[in-house]
Amino acid sequence: MALLTRQQRFRCWVRVAAVQLIMTGLPTLAYCLSSSSSAASTSGTTRGMTQAQSFWDSMESVGSLPDPPPPELLSRIQAKPYRGGFEPATDVDRYEPSITFGALPSDLIGSWAGNGPGRIRIGRRQYGHWFDGDGYVTLLSLDGSRNKVTFGAKYVRTDRFRAQHRRMETLDEIQRRDPPLASAGAWTPRGRGRWYENMAAKPTNPANTATMWLPANDASVTKPPRLLALCEGGQPVEVDPFTLATIGDEASFFGETQPDSFFSAHFSRCLRTGNIYNHGYKLKPGPGVKEINLVRLAPNGTLLDQYSSPMPFDTFVHDSVLDSQSRHLVYFLPPWKVPDASIVQFLLGKSPFGKLYEWDDGDTAYVHIHDAQDLSLSWRIALPSLMSVYHILDVHRDDISPDSDGAFILRVRLAELTPLDRVRQEAQFSDQYRVEEQRLMTTLREYSFELSPQSREGRFVSARDVAPDMASCEFPVANVGFAPVHARRRYCWTNALSQQDTDHNWLDGLQKIDMKTGTVSPVATFGAGNYCGAPIFVPKSDASREDEGYLLAMVYKSGTHQSDAVVLDADTLETLCVMELKHHVPYQFHGDFQPNFVV
């Protein structure tokens, strides 16, 4: 089926909007009458909010989008413009964005590859969870020595993405407005959601959570590095670092032996050897042994070791972190789990697998601590109270004393859900367009454990807030290349929420945390109606201090439905450079920076 022109899409959208307005009781009548009447309806709002709504108040602007939101979603975006940042992206061939403020630091040279859900809906058909969105890799290539930047972005052509494209080609114009889905996601049913379309429908890999750079296969200094899109729902997918075209199917780069599991989006690199540590989900729902797979890879991605370790229940482990001395690999097990009996609902097509998870107040949260040398489980420690976590910041080992039989304290800093309500958090993630109450975020907490290698005994010591006055946040990052053996990392940076109210209900800034003193910087924001994404830290080329470096982030501008790429001084949070992109980048999860590689 031939693709529609922009004018044809606009006319189709107007016709669809008119029909749906009649059918739904005219929820956006003011919008359809005129943009001026919409502006009048916002009397009493701030000047920034009125500006932020300008794109979404223009029928011509909205109608020009490749997949305009249906009227009911449009009214929700107009009410809270940050929701526009969840709207579907489009492929973007590489070009040179305009630098609208400042300049690139001369020593900032390399390429930042980010990843996140490029779309969580097709027409009126929404995916069942933010985490089910189709992977969308962006590449921002920076050459500070020439003050030159290039940018490109493309969807990862996974099996599921290609299958949906083939399905769309078989549909007529009306069917495309609410298309059946060709594949099941972890939280999203296949087809139109009918049970018989989803019997034992295995979740597919969206490749939407992170990126990882690897050296070229032959370790040649003349060949470019390899770029992988990661998601714990499958194996990595390789993309071309120049064109972002997907290279084949899910990668089998691990050597002769493949992992016995999926490959998580969160990996740790040993600063001494360059080896890569990660974990993977083993899909064994129902009765039987619950396991997680720990893996160690060579710097080029070849699998060196793997170890399947039992878990007390079937849960979702998003992050595992190597300690600064590369002795221990740590992750947490909150009681967010799949009851054995519920697997029948999945097999019969009654529920996607991800919707089977339940919070068990009567169970226990655990921490698992593995030996980084052989990957075996050294300690499983029950926590005295329940907790929930997606992201672990860092792990540090403190030896107690020479006469303590080798006992030591392991301190783990992480972003803990506060207040604890995993069910409500997942409900918010499941439908980002319809969150009305205050969003649940995290705060930094430190957990300490006393561990004895000789007796193999371990115990919980304490849990505390790292910085009581910090803003609610997510996606904490640190200078991972700074890892003194006996000292601890002092600083981290978070994607922060500048105001705690439902009108400003999305992360919009960056905050620096001094974890030694517990003090925090003001939240750096980017103007009304602008929402900052997850940061990445890049050290300066001649850095001598831990916080000497740069923060890179995407900023969604809801007023124009575009994004900026920004560079900040990591020490002061001063904005150094703003690069205006032609399109918007939907809110991303994680990325990886490859120094000295410029596209």
XYZ file of C-alpha atoms in Angstrom:
599
model
C 0.000 0.000 0.000
C 1.409 3.401 -0.986
C 2.314 5.800 1.822
C 0.043 8.794 2.272
C 1.367 12.282 1.642
C 1.393 14.818 4.478
C -1.622 16.599 2.971
C -3.515 13.316 2.665
C -2.677 12.416 6.277
C -3.892 15.819 7.404
C -7.210 15.500 5.547
C -7.688 11.960 6.893
C -6.964 13.142 10.427
C -9.474 15.973 10.168
C -12.184 13.565 8.972
C -11.403 11.085 11.745
C -11.382 13.865 14.346
C -14.771 15.141 13.250
C -16.370 11.696 13.414
C -14.851 10.866 16.788
C -15.833 14.204 18.284
C -19.457 13.473 17.463
C -19.184 9.947 18.851
C -17.445 10.899 22.082
C -19.494 13.901 23.153
C -17.256 16.667 21.756
C -14.453 16.418 24.348
C -12.268 18.821 22.385
C -14.883 21.176 20.987
C -12.949 24.277 22.008
C -9.881 22.939 20.175
C -11.824 22.210 16.997
C -13.494 25.620 16.910
C -10.269 27.595 17.010
C -6.894 27.788 18.664
C -7.809 31.186 20.079
C -10.766 29.785 21.981
C -8.473 27.125 23.410
C -6.079 29.821 24.538
C -8.962 31.674 26.178
C -9.888 28.543 28.093
C -6.474 28.630 29.763
C -7.018 31.962 31.482
C -5.348 31.956 34.848
C -2.528 29.601 33.777
C 1.042 30.792 33.615
C 2.476 32.412 30.525
C 4.761 29.385 30.075
C 1.834 26.961 30.044
C 0.045 28.977 27.349
C 3.202 28.956 25.226
C 3.717 25.259 25.850
C 0.299 24.454 24.404
C 0.804 26.305 21.107
C 1.732 23.287 18.969
C -1.057 21.155 20.334
C -3.621 23.939 19.857
C -2.912 24.124 16.129
C -5.008 21.743 14.025
C -2.599 22.166 11.139
C 0.416 21.273 13.289
C -1.196 18.238 14.878
C -2.672 17.042 11.609
C 0.748 17.135 9.935
C 2.129 14.444 12.257
C 2.695 10.985 10.745
C 0.337 9.476 13.340
C -1.729 12.285 14.910
C -3.251 11.524 18.307
C -6.953 10.684 18.267
C -9.096 13.479 19.758
C -9.426 11.935 23.212
C -5.632 11.658 23.550
C -5.150 15.097 22.049
C -7.337 16.637 24.737
C -5.197 14.943 27.366
C -1.995 16.237 25.799
C -3.460 19.746 25.697
C -4.314 19.461 29.396
C -0.797 18.274 30.311
C 1.584 19.005 27.430
C 4.400 16.789 28.779
C 2.339 13.873 27.461
C 3.317 14.923 23.961
C 6.732 13.470 24.737
C 5.226 9.981 24.560
C 3.921 10.506 21.034
C 5.300 8.362 18.180
C 8.662 9.307 16.699
C 9.762 9.146 13.090
C 12.967 7.914 11.452
C 15.484 10.730 10.980
C 18.433 10.489 8.613
C 21.667 11.982 9.865
C 21.940 15.791 9.649
C 23.630 18.702 11.429
C 21.387 20.314 14.083
C 21.618 24.032 14.728
C 23.553 25.149 17.800
C 21.232 27.748 19.287
C 23.183 28.522 22.455
C 26.835 28.358 23.437
C 29.261 25.939 21.846
C 30.494 22.399 22.296
C 33.391 22.095 24.749
C 36.533 21.537 22.687
C 37.392 18.282 24.466
C 33.912 16.741 24.114
C 34.494 14.293 21.273
C 32.497 11.110 20.820
C 29.058 9.660 20.131
C 26.135 9.261 22.513
C 23.701 6.518 21.558
C 20.387 6.655 23.431
C 17.434 4.292 23.409
C 13.808 4.324 24.475
C 10.275 3.571 23.290
C 9.770 5.368 19.987
C 6.055 4.640 20.013
C 3.620 3.271 22.556
C 0.638 3.463 20.278
C -0.301 2.989 16.620
C -3.405 4.980 15.806
C -5.841 4.340 18.654
C -4.172 1.026 19.528
C -2.096 1.618 22.667
C 0.530 -0.759 23.916
C -0.040 -2.222 27.359
C 2.993 -0.612 29.003
C 5.638 2.071 28.448
C 8.234 -0.723 28.544
C 6.568 -2.424 25.568
C 7.193 0.459 23.155
C 9.225 -0.146 20.006
C 12.927 0.610 20.402
C 14.128 3.908 18.918
C 17.886 4.520 18.861
C 19.277 8.039 18.599
C 22.886 8.922 17.844
C 24.294 12.320 18.775
C 27.829 12.630 17.428
C 29.895 15.464 18.922
C 33.190 16.927 17.716
C 34.027 19.719 20.098
C 37.334 20.417 18.366
C 35.345 21.668 15.344
C 32.132 22.644 17.159
C 30.279 20.221 14.906
C 27.371 17.946 15.761
C 25.369 15.401 13.775
C 22.194 13.598 14.771
C 20.171 10.674 13.481
C 17.455 8.381 14.842
C 15.745 5.195 13.714
C 13.438 2.517 14.980
C 15.116 -0.795 15.654
C 13.824 -3.201 13.009
C 13.128 -6.072 15.365
C 11.127 -9.091 14.294
C 8.027 -7.552 15.865
C 8.552 -4.157 14.206
C 8.899 -5.741 10.761
C 5.872 -7.961 11.379
C 3.774 -4.923 12.282
C 4.949 -3.105 9.171
C 3.857 -6.036 7.024
C 0.512 -6.111 8.826
C -0.066 -2.401 8.220
C 0.527 -2.853 4.489
C -2.465 -5.199 4.346
C -4.873 -2.744 6.015
C -6.981 -0.047 4.458
C -7.158 3.537 5.697
C -9.937 2.904 8.206
C -8.328 -0.242 9.621
C -5.042 1.598 10.143
C -6.720 3.920 12.651
C -7.055 1.059 15.149
C -4.844 -1.718 13.792
C -4.461 -5.201 15.243
C -0.976 -5.892 16.567
C 1.063 -8.527 14.771
C 2.988 -9.577 17.896
C 2.513 -9.843 21.628
C 4.587 -7.777 24.026
C 5.355 -8.571 27.639
C 2.360 -6.415 28.673
C 0.534 -6.082 25.345
C -1.802 -8.648 23.767
C -1.526 -9.628 20.141
C -4.152 -8.835 17.495
C -7.142 -7.045 18.996
C -6.590 -8.603 22.389
C -8.916 -11.572 22.021
C -7.985 -14.640 24.039
C -7.777 -16.958 21.050
C -5.246 -14.612 19.405
C -3.000 -14.837 22.452
C -2.889 -18.435 23.603
C 0.703 -18.983 24.833
C 1.781 -15.881 22.882
C 5.456 -15.497 23.782
C 6.451 -11.882 24.506
C 8.611 -10.327 21.803
C 11.719 -8.215 22.195
C 11.200 -4.454 21.642
C 14.954 -3.631 21.977
C 13.994 -0.357 23.661
C 15.888 0.137 26.917
C 19.609 0.866 26.488
C 22.593 0.805 24.156
C 26.042 -0.710 24.437
C 29.192 0.011 22.451
C 31.593 -2.821 21.706
C 34.905 -2.785 19.821
C 35.019 -4.038 16.242
C 35.009 -7.802 15.759
C 38.665 -7.970 14.732
C 39.800 -5.407 17.329
C 41.056 -3.245 14.472
C 41.699 0.381 15.306
C 40.617 1.310 11.792
C 37.168 -0.226 11.993
C 34.278 1.452 13.805
C 32.906 0.147 17.093
C 29.745 -1.947 17.174
C 26.478 -0.585 18.536
C 23.845 -2.754 20.214
C 20.280 -2.037 21.320
C 19.438 -3.771 24.600
C 16.305 -4.887 26.409
C 15.849 -7.572 29.047
C 13.101 -9.035 26.874
C 15.572 -10.718 24.531
C 19.092 -10.674 23.106
C 20.847 -7.521 21.866
C 20.099 -6.230 18.371
C 22.983 -4.732 16.396
C 22.576 -1.458 14.494
C 24.938 0.262 12.105
C 26.647 3.159 13.947
C 26.609 5.321 10.801
C 23.107 4.745 9.414
C 21.394 3.167 12.463
C 20.053 0.487 10.132
C 19.366 -2.775 11.955
C 21.918 -5.491 11.178
C 20.209 -8.875 11.039
C 18.127 -10.380 13.814
C 18.933 -10.577 17.522
C 22.704 -10.708 17.804
C 24.619 -13.907 18.412
C 27.937 -12.176 19.119
C 28.681 -14.116 22.290
C 30.970 -16.675 20.607
C 30.461 -20.412 20.307
C 28.387 -20.543 23.514
C 25.266 -18.427 23.889
C 23.717 -17.270 27.179
C 20.993 -19.495 28.614
C 18.803 -16.445 29.138
C 17.856 -13.033 27.876
C 20.390 -10.196 28.225
C 19.471 -7.283 30.498
C 19.685 -3.628 29.558
C 21.944 -2.867 32.555
C 25.539 -4.020 32.347
C 28.680 -3.190 34.314
C 32.216 -2.943 32.962
C 35.216 -3.919 35.065
C 37.536 -0.912 35.020
C 40.588 -3.151 35.337
C 39.913 -5.853 32.727
C 37.172 -4.341 30.590
C 35.052 -7.461 31.110
C 31.294 -6.966 30.982
C 28.946 -8.283 33.686
C 25.217 -8.671 33.294
C 22.239 -10.816 34.147
C 19.385 -12.257 32.170
C 15.812 -13.325 32.733
C 15.114 -17.054 32.318
C 11.589 -17.484 31.042
C 10.316 -20.392 33.131
C 6.898 -19.305 34.381
C 4.745 -21.570 36.492
C 5.753 -24.196 39.055
C 9.379 -25.212 39.184
C 12.750 -23.721 40.032
C 12.987 -19.961 39.536
C 16.345 -18.876 38.170
C 18.318 -15.873 37.038
C 21.359 -16.152 34.790
C 24.571 -14.225 35.536
C 27.004 -13.685 32.661
C 30.555 -12.433 32.214
C 31.718 -11.328 28.778
C 35.090 -10.381 27.347
C 35.443 -6.726 26.316
C 34.450 -7.676 22.744
C 31.255 -9.400 23.927
C 32.420 -13.021 23.809
C 30.782 -15.063 26.561
C 33.334 -16.159 29.185
C 31.143 -17.568 31.959
C 27.528 -17.919 32.986
C 25.883 -19.141 36.146
C 22.220 -19.919 36.734
C 21.233 -19.017 40.262
C 18.005 -19.895 42.082
C 15.606 -17.157 43.120
C 12.995 -17.327 45.888
C 10.264 -16.336 43.423
C 9.762 -15.313 39.806
C 10.410 -11.561 39.787
C 11.571 -8.776 37.491
C 15.243 -7.842 38.017
C 16.032 -4.724 36.011
C 19.489 -3.777 37.288
C 22.614 -5.461 38.645
C 25.805 -3.590 39.532
C 29.456 -4.523 39.987
C 31.203 -3.010 43.012
C 34.070 -0.558 42.543
C 36.674 -3.265 43.238
C 35.026 -5.739 40.839
C 34.565 -8.396 43.508
C 30.788 -8.583 43.835
C 27.724 -8.358 41.597
C 24.603 -7.146 43.416
C 20.870 -6.994 42.660
C 17.626 -6.810 44.655
C 14.497 -8.963 44.619
C 11.324 -7.111 45.591
C 8.207 -9.296 46.011
C 6.802 -8.184 42.653
C 6.226 -11.653 41.356
C 4.210 -13.975 39.151
C 2.093 -16.435 41.179
C 2.528 -19.983 39.916
C -1.181 -20.561 39.402
C -1.624 -17.453 37.253
C 0.388 -18.936 34.406
C -2.804 -20.650 33.267
C -4.245 -17.226 32.414
C -1.254 -16.567 30.173
C -1.368 -19.942 28.443
C -5.081 -19.534 27.726
C -4.554 -16.075 26.247
C -6.455 -14.323 29.033
C -3.585 -12.076 30.108
C -0.183 -10.924 28.806
C 2.677 -12.282 30.863
C 3.669 -8.902 32.317
C 0.157 -8.296 33.652
C 0.456 -11.402 35.861
C 2.836 -9.693 38.300
C 1.408 -9.023 41.752
C 2.768 -7.307 44.835
C 2.941 -9.654 47.825
C 2.851 -7.737 51.107
C 3.204 -11.018 52.985
C 6.517 -11.973 51.410
C 10.052 -10.624 51.826
C 12.438 -8.497 49.769
C 15.970 -9.867 49.313
C 19.382 -8.822 48.138
C 21.582 -11.255 46.205
C 25.360 -10.817 46.266
C 27.408 -12.872 43.794
C 31.130 -13.572 43.523
C 32.335 -11.687 40.458
C 35.013 -14.295 39.749
C 32.881 -17.413 39.345
C 29.427 -15.721 39.421
C 28.186 -18.006 42.190
C 25.686 -16.746 44.739
C 27.582 -15.861 47.913
C 24.828 -14.317 50.045
C 21.074 -14.025 50.003
C 19.925 -11.631 52.730
C 16.335 -10.910 53.680
C 15.577 -7.235 54.195
C 13.707 -6.212 57.356
C 11.097 -4.272 55.367
C 9.719 -4.348 51.856
C 11.193 -2.136 49.155
C 11.033 -1.709 45.398
C 13.808 -0.633 43.045
C 14.554 -0.409 39.358
C 17.973 1.292 39.351
C 21.088 0.713 41.454
C 23.609 3.553 41.449
C 26.757 1.948 42.857
C 28.230 -0.603 45.263
C 31.223 -0.073 47.541
C 33.144 -2.410 49.852
C 34.553 -1.267 53.207
C 36.848 -3.682 55.055
C 36.138 -3.699 58.784
C 39.498 -4.454 60.448
C 42.471 -6.825 60.017
C 41.252 -9.073 62.869
C 37.687 -9.445 61.575
C 38.281 -12.724 59.717
C 37.940 -10.917 56.415
C 34.475 -9.535 57.200
C 33.501 -6.356 55.423
C 30.623 -3.942 54.899
C 29.023 -3.712 51.488
C 27.198 -0.436 50.874
C 24.683 -0.141 48.043
C 23.139 3.128 46.863
C 19.984 2.922 44.792
C 16.867 4.754 43.626
C 14.104 3.401 45.864
C 10.432 3.868 45.076
C 9.006 6.353 47.607
C 6.326 5.970 48.805
C 6.240 2.227 48.303
C 3.373 1.410 45.945
C 4.592 -0.785 43.100
C 1.070 -1.566 41.918
C 0.291 2.125 41.399
C 3.684 2.756 39.790
C 3.101 0.005 37.240
C -0.401 1.327 36.565
C 1.103 4.730 35.782
C 3.683 3.153 33.471
C 0.934 1.159 31.756
C -0.909 4.242 30.473
C 1.254 7.349 30.410
C -1.474 9.451 28.798
C -3.988 9.064 31.616
C -2.027 9.624 34.829
C -3.894 12.273 36.811
C -2.649 11.730 40.345
C 0.844 12.640 41.570
C 3.408 10.424 39.893
C 5.442 8.072 42.004
C 9.185 8.696 41.846
C 12.263 7.573 43.751
C 14.769 8.868 46.245
C 18.363 7.778 46.854
C 18.814 5.283 49.670
C 21.877 3.465 50.975
C 21.705 -0.144 52.207
C 24.564 -1.610 54.247
C 25.320 -5.297 54.820
C 27.949 -7.027 56.964
C 29.385 -10.045 55.156
C 31.823 -12.768 56.222
C 33.558 -14.721 53.421
C 34.735 -17.426 55.808
C 31.451 -18.258 57.506
C 29.336 -17.218 54.503
C 27.122 -15.379 56.945
C 25.609 -12.051 56.067
C 23.270 -9.641 57.781
C 21.447 -6.415 57.098
C 23.008 -3.468 58.969
C 21.108 -0.315 58.033
C 19.197 1.672 55.441
C 19.235 5.462 55.216
C 18.399 8.375 52.964
C 21.441 9.631 51.079
C 20.230 13.221 50.734
C 16.984 14.016 52.591
C 16.402 17.291 50.726
C 16.828 15.947 47.212
C 14.047 16.254 44.649
C 12.049 13.225 43.575
C 13.924 11.615 40.747
C 14.811 8.706 38.517
C 17.755 7.556 36.374
C 20.682 8.392 38.714
C 24.112 8.412 37.061
C 27.660 8.650 38.365
C 31.149 9.037 36.957
C 31.598 5.276 36.549
C 35.188 5.731 35.370
C 36.096 7.253 38.718
C 36.523 4.332 41.106
C 39.248 4.750 43.715
C 39.910 1.475 45.492
C 39.444 2.700 49.052
C 37.457 5.924 48.660
C 33.851 6.155 47.526
C 32.286 8.043 44.706
C 31.027 11.297 46.118
C 28.703 12.701 43.448
C 25.784 11.606 41.354
C 23.304 13.322 39.075
C 19.597 12.612 38.758
C 16.744 13.275 36.369
C 14.691 15.341 38.795
C 11.159 16.641 39.284
C 11.375 20.360 40.040
C 7.827 20.764 41.397
C 5.720 18.308 43.374
C 2.269 18.887 41.936
C 0.028 17.238 39.386
C 0.267 20.127 36.907
C 4.022 19.593 36.601
C 3.820 15.829 36.659
C 6.911 14.745 34.785
C 10.683 14.877 35.188
C 11.905 18.243 33.947
C 15.373 18.899 35.329
C 18.766 17.728 36.526
C 20.128 17.765 40.069
C 23.604 17.184 41.477
C 23.851 15.223 44.733
C 26.821 15.387 47.096
C 26.445 11.944 48.644
C 29.188 12.573 51.209
C 27.549 15.619 52.804
C 23.958 14.838 51.805
C 23.571 18.266 50.188
C 21.992 18.957 46.816
C 22.084 21.588 44.107
C 19.002 23.430 42.909
C 17.231 21.567 40.121
C 18.428 22.889 36.763
C 15.425 23.282 34.443
C 15.044 24.395 30.841
C 12.018 26.652 30.712
C 8.274 26.285 31.114
C 6.803 23.418 29.148
C 10.202 21.756 28.647
C 10.984 18.337 30.099
C 14.472 16.972 30.560
C 15.305 13.325 29.995
C 17.735 10.899 31.618
C 21.294 12.281 31.737
C 24.576 10.638 30.862
C 27.933 11.663 32.363
C 31.037 12.157 30.194
C 34.333 12.984 31.973
C 36.552 15.771 30.724
C 39.635 14.613 28.857
C 42.010 15.949 31.516
C 39.780 15.517 34.582
C 41.420 15.271 37.992
C 38.226 15.559 40.042
C 35.252 13.235 40.088
C 32.763 15.890 39.007
C 34.873 17.329 36.191
C 32.852 16.446 33.143
C 29.709 17.026 31.170
C 26.090 15.990 31.398
C 24.307 15.191 28.140
C 20.518 15.064 28.014
C 17.537 15.422 25.713
C 14.955 18.114 26.476
C 11.433 17.735 25.071
C 9.864 21.093 24.187
C 6.122 20.590 24.280
C 5.483 24.077 22.866
C 6.964 23.151 19.487
C 6.919 19.332 19.776
C 10.666 19.246 19.207
C 13.651 18.254 21.296
C 16.942 19.899 22.147
C 20.150 18.086 22.978
C 21.930 19.904 25.804
C 25.401 19.877 27.332
C 25.847 21.004 30.933
C 28.890 21.466 33.125
C 28.549 18.557 35.565
C 30.115 20.551 38.400
C 27.976 23.697 38.225
C 25.015 22.529 36.078
C 25.631 25.543 33.836
C 24.241 25.035 30.344
C 27.155 25.087 27.888
C 25.511 24.166 24.608
C 22.000 23.728 23.196
C 21.440 21.902 19.904
C 17.977 22.176 18.373
C 16.675 19.032 16.696
C 14.167 19.067 13.851
C 11.883 16.490 15.461
C 11.011 15.315 18.949
C 12.693 12.419 20.714
C 10.267 10.471 22.947
C 11.420 10.117 26.546
C 14.328 7.677 26.653
C 15.657 5.244 29.226
C 19.427 4.760 28.927
C 22.408 5.312 26.648
C 26.128 4.721 26.228
C 28.895 7.112 25.191
C 31.730 6.067 22.881
C 34.637 8.518 23.254
C 36.620 9.635 20.213
C 34.231 8.069 17.704
C 32.618 10.705 15.518
C 30.131 10.003 12.745
